[in-house]
XYZ file of C-alpha atoms in Angstrom:
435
model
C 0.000 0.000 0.000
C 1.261 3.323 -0.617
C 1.865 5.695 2.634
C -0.400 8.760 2.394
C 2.234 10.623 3.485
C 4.358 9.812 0.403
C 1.647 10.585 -1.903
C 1.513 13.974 -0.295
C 5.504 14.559 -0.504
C 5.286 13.298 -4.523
C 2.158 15.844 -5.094
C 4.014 18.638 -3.716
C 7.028 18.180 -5.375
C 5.190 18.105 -8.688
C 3.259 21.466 -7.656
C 6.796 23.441 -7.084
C 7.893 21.842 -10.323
C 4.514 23.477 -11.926
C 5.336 26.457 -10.107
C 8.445 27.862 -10.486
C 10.401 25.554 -12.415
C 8.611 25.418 -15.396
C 8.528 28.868 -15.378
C 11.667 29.659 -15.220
C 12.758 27.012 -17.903
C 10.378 28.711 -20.546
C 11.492 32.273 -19.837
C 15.581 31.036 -20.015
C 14.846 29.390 -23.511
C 12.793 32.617 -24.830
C 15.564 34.750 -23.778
C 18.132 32.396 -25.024
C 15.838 32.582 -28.350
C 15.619 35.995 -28.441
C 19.610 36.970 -27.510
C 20.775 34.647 -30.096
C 17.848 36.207 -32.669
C 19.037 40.166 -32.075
C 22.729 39.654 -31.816
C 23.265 37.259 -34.785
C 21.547 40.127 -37.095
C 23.531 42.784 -35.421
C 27.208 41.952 -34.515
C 28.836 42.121 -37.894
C 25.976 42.262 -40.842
C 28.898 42.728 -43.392
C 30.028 39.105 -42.688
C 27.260 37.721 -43.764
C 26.510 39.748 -47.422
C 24.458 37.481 -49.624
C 22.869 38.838 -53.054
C 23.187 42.481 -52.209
C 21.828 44.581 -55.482
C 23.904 47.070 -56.646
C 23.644 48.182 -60.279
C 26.582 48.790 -62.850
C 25.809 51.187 -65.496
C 28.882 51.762 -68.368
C 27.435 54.387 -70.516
C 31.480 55.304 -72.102
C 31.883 55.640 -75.482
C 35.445 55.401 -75.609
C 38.060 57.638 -77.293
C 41.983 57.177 -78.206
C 44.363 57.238 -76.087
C 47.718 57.423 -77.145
C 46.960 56.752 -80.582
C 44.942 53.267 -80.148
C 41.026 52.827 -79.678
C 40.498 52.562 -75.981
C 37.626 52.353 -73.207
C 38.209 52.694 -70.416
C 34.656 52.631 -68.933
C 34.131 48.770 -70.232
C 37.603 48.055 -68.734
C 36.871 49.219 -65.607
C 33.650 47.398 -65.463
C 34.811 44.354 -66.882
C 37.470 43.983 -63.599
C 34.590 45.504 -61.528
C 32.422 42.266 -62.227
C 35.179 39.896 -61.922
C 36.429 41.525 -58.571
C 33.306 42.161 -56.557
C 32.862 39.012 -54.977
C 29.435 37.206 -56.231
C 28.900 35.433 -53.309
C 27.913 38.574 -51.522
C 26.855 41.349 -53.828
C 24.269 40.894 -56.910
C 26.283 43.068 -59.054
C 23.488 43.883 -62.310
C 24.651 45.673 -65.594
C 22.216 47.490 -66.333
C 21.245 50.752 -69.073
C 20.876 53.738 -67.546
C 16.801 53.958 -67.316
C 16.973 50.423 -66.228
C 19.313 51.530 -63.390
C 16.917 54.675 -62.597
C 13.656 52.070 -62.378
C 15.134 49.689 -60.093
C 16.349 52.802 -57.725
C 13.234 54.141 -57.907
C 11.634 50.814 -57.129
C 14.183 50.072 -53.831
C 14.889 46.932 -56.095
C 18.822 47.858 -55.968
C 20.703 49.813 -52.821
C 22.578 51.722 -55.190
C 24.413 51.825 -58.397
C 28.153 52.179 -59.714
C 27.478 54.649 -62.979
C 30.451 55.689 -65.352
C 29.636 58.546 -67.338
C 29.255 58.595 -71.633
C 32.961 60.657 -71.603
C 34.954 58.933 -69.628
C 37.773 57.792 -71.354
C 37.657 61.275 -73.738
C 37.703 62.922 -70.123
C 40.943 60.605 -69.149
C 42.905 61.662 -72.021
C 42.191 65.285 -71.854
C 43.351 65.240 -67.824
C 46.676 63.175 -69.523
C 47.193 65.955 -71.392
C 46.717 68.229 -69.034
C 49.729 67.043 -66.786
C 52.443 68.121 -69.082
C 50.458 70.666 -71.057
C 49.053 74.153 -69.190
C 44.836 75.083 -68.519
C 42.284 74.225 -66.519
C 41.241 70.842 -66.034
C 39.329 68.525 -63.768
C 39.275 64.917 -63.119
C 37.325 62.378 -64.613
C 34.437 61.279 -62.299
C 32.436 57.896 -61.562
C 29.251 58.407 -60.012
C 28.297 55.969 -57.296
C 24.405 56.365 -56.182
C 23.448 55.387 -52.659
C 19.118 54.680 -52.275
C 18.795 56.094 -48.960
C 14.990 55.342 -48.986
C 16.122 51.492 -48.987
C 17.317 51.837 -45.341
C 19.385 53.546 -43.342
C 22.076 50.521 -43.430
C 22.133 50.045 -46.990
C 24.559 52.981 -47.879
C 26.959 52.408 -45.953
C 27.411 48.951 -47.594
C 27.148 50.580 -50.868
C 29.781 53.215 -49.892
C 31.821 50.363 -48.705
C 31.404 47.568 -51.208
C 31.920 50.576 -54.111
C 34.616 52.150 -52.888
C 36.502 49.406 -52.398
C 36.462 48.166 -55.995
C 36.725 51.236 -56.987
C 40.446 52.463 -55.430
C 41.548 49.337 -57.287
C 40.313 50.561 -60.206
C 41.658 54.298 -60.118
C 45.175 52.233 -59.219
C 45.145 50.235 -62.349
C 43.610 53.144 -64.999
C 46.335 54.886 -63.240
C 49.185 53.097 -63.624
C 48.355 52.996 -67.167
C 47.644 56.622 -67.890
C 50.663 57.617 -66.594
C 52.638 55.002 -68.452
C 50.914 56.598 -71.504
C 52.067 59.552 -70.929
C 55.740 58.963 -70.207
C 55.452 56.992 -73.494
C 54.405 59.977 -75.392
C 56.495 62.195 -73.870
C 59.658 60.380 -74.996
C 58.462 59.872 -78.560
C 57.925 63.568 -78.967
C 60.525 64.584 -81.374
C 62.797 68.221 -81.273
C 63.900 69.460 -78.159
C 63.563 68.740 -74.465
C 60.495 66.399 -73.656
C 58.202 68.237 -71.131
C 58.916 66.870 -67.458
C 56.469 64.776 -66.069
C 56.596 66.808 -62.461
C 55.923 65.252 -59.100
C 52.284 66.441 -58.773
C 51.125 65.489 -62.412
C 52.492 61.896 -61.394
C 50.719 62.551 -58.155
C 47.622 63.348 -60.026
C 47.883 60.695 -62.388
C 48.081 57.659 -60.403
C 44.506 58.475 -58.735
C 42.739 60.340 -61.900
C 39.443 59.258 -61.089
C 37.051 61.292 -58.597
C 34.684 59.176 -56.968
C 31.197 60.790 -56.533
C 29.165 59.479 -53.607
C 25.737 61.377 -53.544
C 21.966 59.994 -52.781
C 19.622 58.932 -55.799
C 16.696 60.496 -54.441
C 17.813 62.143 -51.250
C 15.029 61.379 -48.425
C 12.952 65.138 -46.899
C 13.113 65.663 -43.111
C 11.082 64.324 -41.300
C 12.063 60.524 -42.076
C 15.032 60.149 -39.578
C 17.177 59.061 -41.854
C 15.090 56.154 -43.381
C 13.955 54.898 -40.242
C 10.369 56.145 -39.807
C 9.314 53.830 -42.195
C 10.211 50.966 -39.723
C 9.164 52.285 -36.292
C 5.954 53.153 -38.084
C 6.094 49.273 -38.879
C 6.598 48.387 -35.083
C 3.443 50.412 -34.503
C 1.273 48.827 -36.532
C 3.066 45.252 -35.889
C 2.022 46.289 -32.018
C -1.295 47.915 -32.242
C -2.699 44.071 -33.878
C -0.786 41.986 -31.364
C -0.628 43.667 -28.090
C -4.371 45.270 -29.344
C -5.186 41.808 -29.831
C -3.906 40.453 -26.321
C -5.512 43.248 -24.357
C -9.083 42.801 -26.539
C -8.684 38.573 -25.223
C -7.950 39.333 -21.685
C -10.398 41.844 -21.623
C -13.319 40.363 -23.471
C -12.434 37.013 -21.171
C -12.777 38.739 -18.231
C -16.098 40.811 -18.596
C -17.531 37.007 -20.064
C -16.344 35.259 -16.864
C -13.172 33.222 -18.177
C -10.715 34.619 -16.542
C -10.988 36.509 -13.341
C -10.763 40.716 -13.050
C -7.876 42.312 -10.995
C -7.325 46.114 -10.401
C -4.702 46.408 -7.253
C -6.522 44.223 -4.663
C -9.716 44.497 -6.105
C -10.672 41.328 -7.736
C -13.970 39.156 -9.252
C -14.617 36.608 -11.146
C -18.039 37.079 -12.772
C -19.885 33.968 -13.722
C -19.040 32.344 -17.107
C -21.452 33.273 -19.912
C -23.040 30.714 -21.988
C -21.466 30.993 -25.324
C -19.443 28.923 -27.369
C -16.027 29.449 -28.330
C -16.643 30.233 -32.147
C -18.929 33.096 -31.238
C -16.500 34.393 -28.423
C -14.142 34.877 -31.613
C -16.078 36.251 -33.372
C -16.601 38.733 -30.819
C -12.748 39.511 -30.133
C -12.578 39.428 -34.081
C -14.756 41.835 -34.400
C -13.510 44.260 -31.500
C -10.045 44.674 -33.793
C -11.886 45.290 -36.925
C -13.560 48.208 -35.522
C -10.575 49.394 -32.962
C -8.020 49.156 -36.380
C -9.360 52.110 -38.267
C -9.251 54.390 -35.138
C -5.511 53.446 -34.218
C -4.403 53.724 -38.136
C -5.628 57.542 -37.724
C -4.563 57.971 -34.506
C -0.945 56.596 -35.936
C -1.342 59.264 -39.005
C -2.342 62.187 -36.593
C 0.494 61.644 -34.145
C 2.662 61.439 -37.412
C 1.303 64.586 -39.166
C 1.700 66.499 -35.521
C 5.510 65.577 -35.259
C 6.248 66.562 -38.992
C 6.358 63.177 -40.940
C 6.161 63.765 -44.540
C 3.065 61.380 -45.498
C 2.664 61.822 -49.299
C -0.036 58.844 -49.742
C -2.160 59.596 -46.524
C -5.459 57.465 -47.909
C -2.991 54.275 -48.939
C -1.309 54.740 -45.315
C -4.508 54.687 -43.529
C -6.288 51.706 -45.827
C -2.900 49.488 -45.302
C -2.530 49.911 -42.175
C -5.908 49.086 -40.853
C -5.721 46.789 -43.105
C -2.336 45.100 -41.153
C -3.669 45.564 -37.859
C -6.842 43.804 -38.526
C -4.702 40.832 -40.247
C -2.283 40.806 -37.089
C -4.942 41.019 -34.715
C -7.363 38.176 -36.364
C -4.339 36.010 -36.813
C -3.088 36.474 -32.936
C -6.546 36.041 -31.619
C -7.142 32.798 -33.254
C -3.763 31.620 -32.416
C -4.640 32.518 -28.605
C -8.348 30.773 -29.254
C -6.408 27.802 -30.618
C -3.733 27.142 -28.320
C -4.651 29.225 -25.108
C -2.177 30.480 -22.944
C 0.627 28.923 -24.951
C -0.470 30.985 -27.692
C 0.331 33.923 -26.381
C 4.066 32.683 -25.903
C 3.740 31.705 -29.714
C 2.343 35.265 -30.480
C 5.472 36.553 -29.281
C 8.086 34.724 -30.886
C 5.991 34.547 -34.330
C 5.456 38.645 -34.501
C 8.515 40.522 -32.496
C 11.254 37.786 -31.578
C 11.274 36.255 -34.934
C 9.808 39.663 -36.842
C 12.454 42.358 -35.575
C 15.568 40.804 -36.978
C 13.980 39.459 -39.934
C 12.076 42.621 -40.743
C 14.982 44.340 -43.188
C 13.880 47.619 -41.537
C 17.068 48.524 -39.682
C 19.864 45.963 -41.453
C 18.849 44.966 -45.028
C 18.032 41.222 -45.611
C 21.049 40.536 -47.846
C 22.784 41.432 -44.963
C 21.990 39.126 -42.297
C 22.727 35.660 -41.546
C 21.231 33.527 -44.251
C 18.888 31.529 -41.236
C 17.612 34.629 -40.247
C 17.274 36.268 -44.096
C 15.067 33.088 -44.944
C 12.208 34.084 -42.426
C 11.691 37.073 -44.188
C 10.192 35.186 -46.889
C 6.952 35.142 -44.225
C 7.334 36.964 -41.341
C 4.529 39.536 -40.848
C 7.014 42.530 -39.768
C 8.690 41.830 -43.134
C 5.825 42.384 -45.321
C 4.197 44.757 -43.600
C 8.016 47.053 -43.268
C 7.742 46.621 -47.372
C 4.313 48.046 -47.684
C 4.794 51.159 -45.827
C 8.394 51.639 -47.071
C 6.747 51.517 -50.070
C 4.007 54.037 -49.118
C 5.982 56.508 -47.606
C 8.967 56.435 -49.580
C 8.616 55.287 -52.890
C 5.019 56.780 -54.007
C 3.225 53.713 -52.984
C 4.643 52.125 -55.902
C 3.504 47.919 -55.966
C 7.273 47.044 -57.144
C 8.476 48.965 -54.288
C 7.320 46.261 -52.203
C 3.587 47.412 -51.785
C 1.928 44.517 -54.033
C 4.000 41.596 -52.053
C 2.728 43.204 -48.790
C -0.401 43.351 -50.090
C -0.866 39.516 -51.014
C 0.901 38.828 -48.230
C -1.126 40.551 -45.735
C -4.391 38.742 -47.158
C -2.756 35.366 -47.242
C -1.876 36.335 -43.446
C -5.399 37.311 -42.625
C -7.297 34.271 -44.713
C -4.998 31.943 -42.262
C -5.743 32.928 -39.528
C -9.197 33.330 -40.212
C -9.564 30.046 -41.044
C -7.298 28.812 -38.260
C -9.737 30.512 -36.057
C -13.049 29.446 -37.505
C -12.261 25.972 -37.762
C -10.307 24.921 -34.237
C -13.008 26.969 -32.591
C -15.705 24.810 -34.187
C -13.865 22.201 -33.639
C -13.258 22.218 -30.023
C -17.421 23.279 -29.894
C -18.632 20.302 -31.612
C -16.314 17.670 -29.379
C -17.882 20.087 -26.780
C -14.525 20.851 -25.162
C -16.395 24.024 -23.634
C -14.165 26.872 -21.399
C -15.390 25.494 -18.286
C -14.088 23.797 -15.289
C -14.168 20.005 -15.580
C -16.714 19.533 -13.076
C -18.896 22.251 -14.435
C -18.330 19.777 -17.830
């Protein structure tokens, strides 16, 4: 026979086990989650460059240089494709209007462009070392797309300039061998003197241009408002979402009501789960078009440049309500676990993934691959899109779009069909007894 006394010991054991330990066990591996999450996207995003778009645009028609055909320009791009590395950058030649659309789109963080007179430029500066006037260096323009991100031109800057001091070494070296040829085939008399700062001069000739495509207005801190305008609407559905199920939970008798050391626990209404869904789904419909203005307001008082006001408002109701249907159902689905799962699935996951702060093609490939669907993600491209790039659908606004539907039709039908589920096997929210 077992001792009662025993039986007591083992049942208390297994209630500070419920208590504390388990607990503390989930909150250590959801930290442990969410450290290894934010610091692998942050520590050294240059590491892990995969696929970065920049575009290459050679528009030189050559000239002669030193008596033979030459151009420069294609030369310069030829060693710039085989140099940048293709592992991490997506390096596209591209025309110039090509180049122009896929800035304009945010489909390319910048773009390496080498003007129609390049070489022609090159020989006149040649020239210009031994022979007297006015003169000025032959220039390669190298775009940064600001409205991308507020990462993204610094790896352009980086990535560009690199390749590009190798290449004003190598045109270099050969202009001023040119030269020296020239000037000791020029017949009668002394040969000019190739003087310390025209060899100076010479062995850098190229200016490198760094400028924005299509400079962002104040007001957008730097590329960022599109992102912590993101995080709003990312929080208004879930945390709306948690406070509407807590709320709606309490006031139907669920869960009990606590304010300080007030507390109740009103008797649990008769309805089933479906329609207590339905309820909480439609409490975020109707809350979501009075945060989305309340977001615009608040962005209109501060200064925010909002170009597309009626597209910011639709979209972003139209996020929230996806967010909050999809967390609600995931809560109706999977109860208090579900919360836990709300968490991870739309910040822990969603922040690092989102490409608002450190572009995609610049984090570790693990974490790049959630972007593919992770709400923050798609919902960062359709307001980028929105407020930056004229609520252009290439931009990233159509993607969000279809995205954002796909997310809400889930979890609608997540919702709708556990609930009914759970009400037919007439797993009711009661206490088993009660059952």
């Amino acid at each position: 026979m077992t001792n009662p006394e025993e039986g007591d010991h083992t049942t208390g054991r297994r209630s500070h086990v419920r208590v504390w330990l388990v607990p503390a066990v989930v909150v250590s591996l959801l930290m442990t989650l969410l450290a290894t999450m934010y610091l692998a996207y942050v520590v050294d995003p240059s590491k892990h460059l995969h696929g970065f778009p920049i575009a290459l645009v050679d528009q030189d028609s050559g000239d002669v240089l030193g008596g033979q055909p030459t151009n420069v320009g294609k030369q310069i791009s030829d060693a710039l494709v085989q140099q940048i590395p293709t592992d991490k950058i997506d390096l596209r030649v591209l025309g110039i209007n090509e180049a122009q659309h896929e800035l304009n789109s945010g489909n390319v963080y910048g773009a390496i462009v080498i003007p129609s007179d390049f070489t022609k430029r090159l020989g006149i500066f040649a020239t210009a070392s031994v022979v007297p006037g006015d003169v000025s260096q032959p220039i390669i323009t190298v775009y940064t797309n600001p409205r991308t991100g507020s990462f993204s031109p610094q790896v352009v800057q980086t990535v560009a300039g690199s390749a590009l001091a190798r290449a004003n070494q190598t045109v270099g070296k050969q202009l001023t061998d040119t030269v020296r040829t020239q000037l000791q085939s020029s017949g009668g008399g002394q040969a000019p003197e190739l003087v310390g700062l025209s060899r100076l001069m010479l062995a850098k000739p190229i200016d490198v241009v760094v400028t924005p495509f299509h400079p962002l207005p104040a007001g957008t801190g730097g590329g960022l408002t599109a992102f912590f305008y993101t995080m709003m609407v990312l929080l208004a559905g879930f945390t709306g979402a948690m406070v509407i199920n807590g709320m709606v939970d309490s006031s139907l008798g669920f869960a009990p009501t606590e304010f300080g050391p007030w507390y109740v626990h009103y008797p649990p209404t008769p309805i089933s789960r479906l329609h207590t869904l339905l309820l909480k789904w439609g409490i975020i419909t109707g809350t979501a078009p009075v945060v989305a203005a309340i977001f615009m307001g608040i962005a209109r008082w501060l200064g925010m440049p909002i170009d597309r006001p009626l597209i910011l408002f639709l979209y972003s109701t139209f996020a929230i309500i996806a967010v909050g249907v999809t967390a609600l159902s995931i809560v109706s689905a999977l109860g208090t676990a579900g919360m836990l799962i709300n968490l991870i699935l739309f910040i822990v996951l969603g922040l690092p993934s989102s490409g608002g702060t450190i572009p995609v093609e610049a984090l570790p490939k693990s974490v790049a691959r959630l972007a593919d669907f992770e709400p923050m993600h798609q919902v960062y491209l359709g307001i980028r899109a929105i407020l930056y790039f004229n609520a252009d659908g290439a931009a990233g606004l159509s993607r969000a779009s279809w995205m954002t539907l796909l997310g809400l039709a889930i979890g609608l039908s997540l919702g709708a069909i556990v609930t009914r589920y759970y009400d037919r096997k007439e797993l009711h929210r009661a206490p088993a007894a009660a059952r």
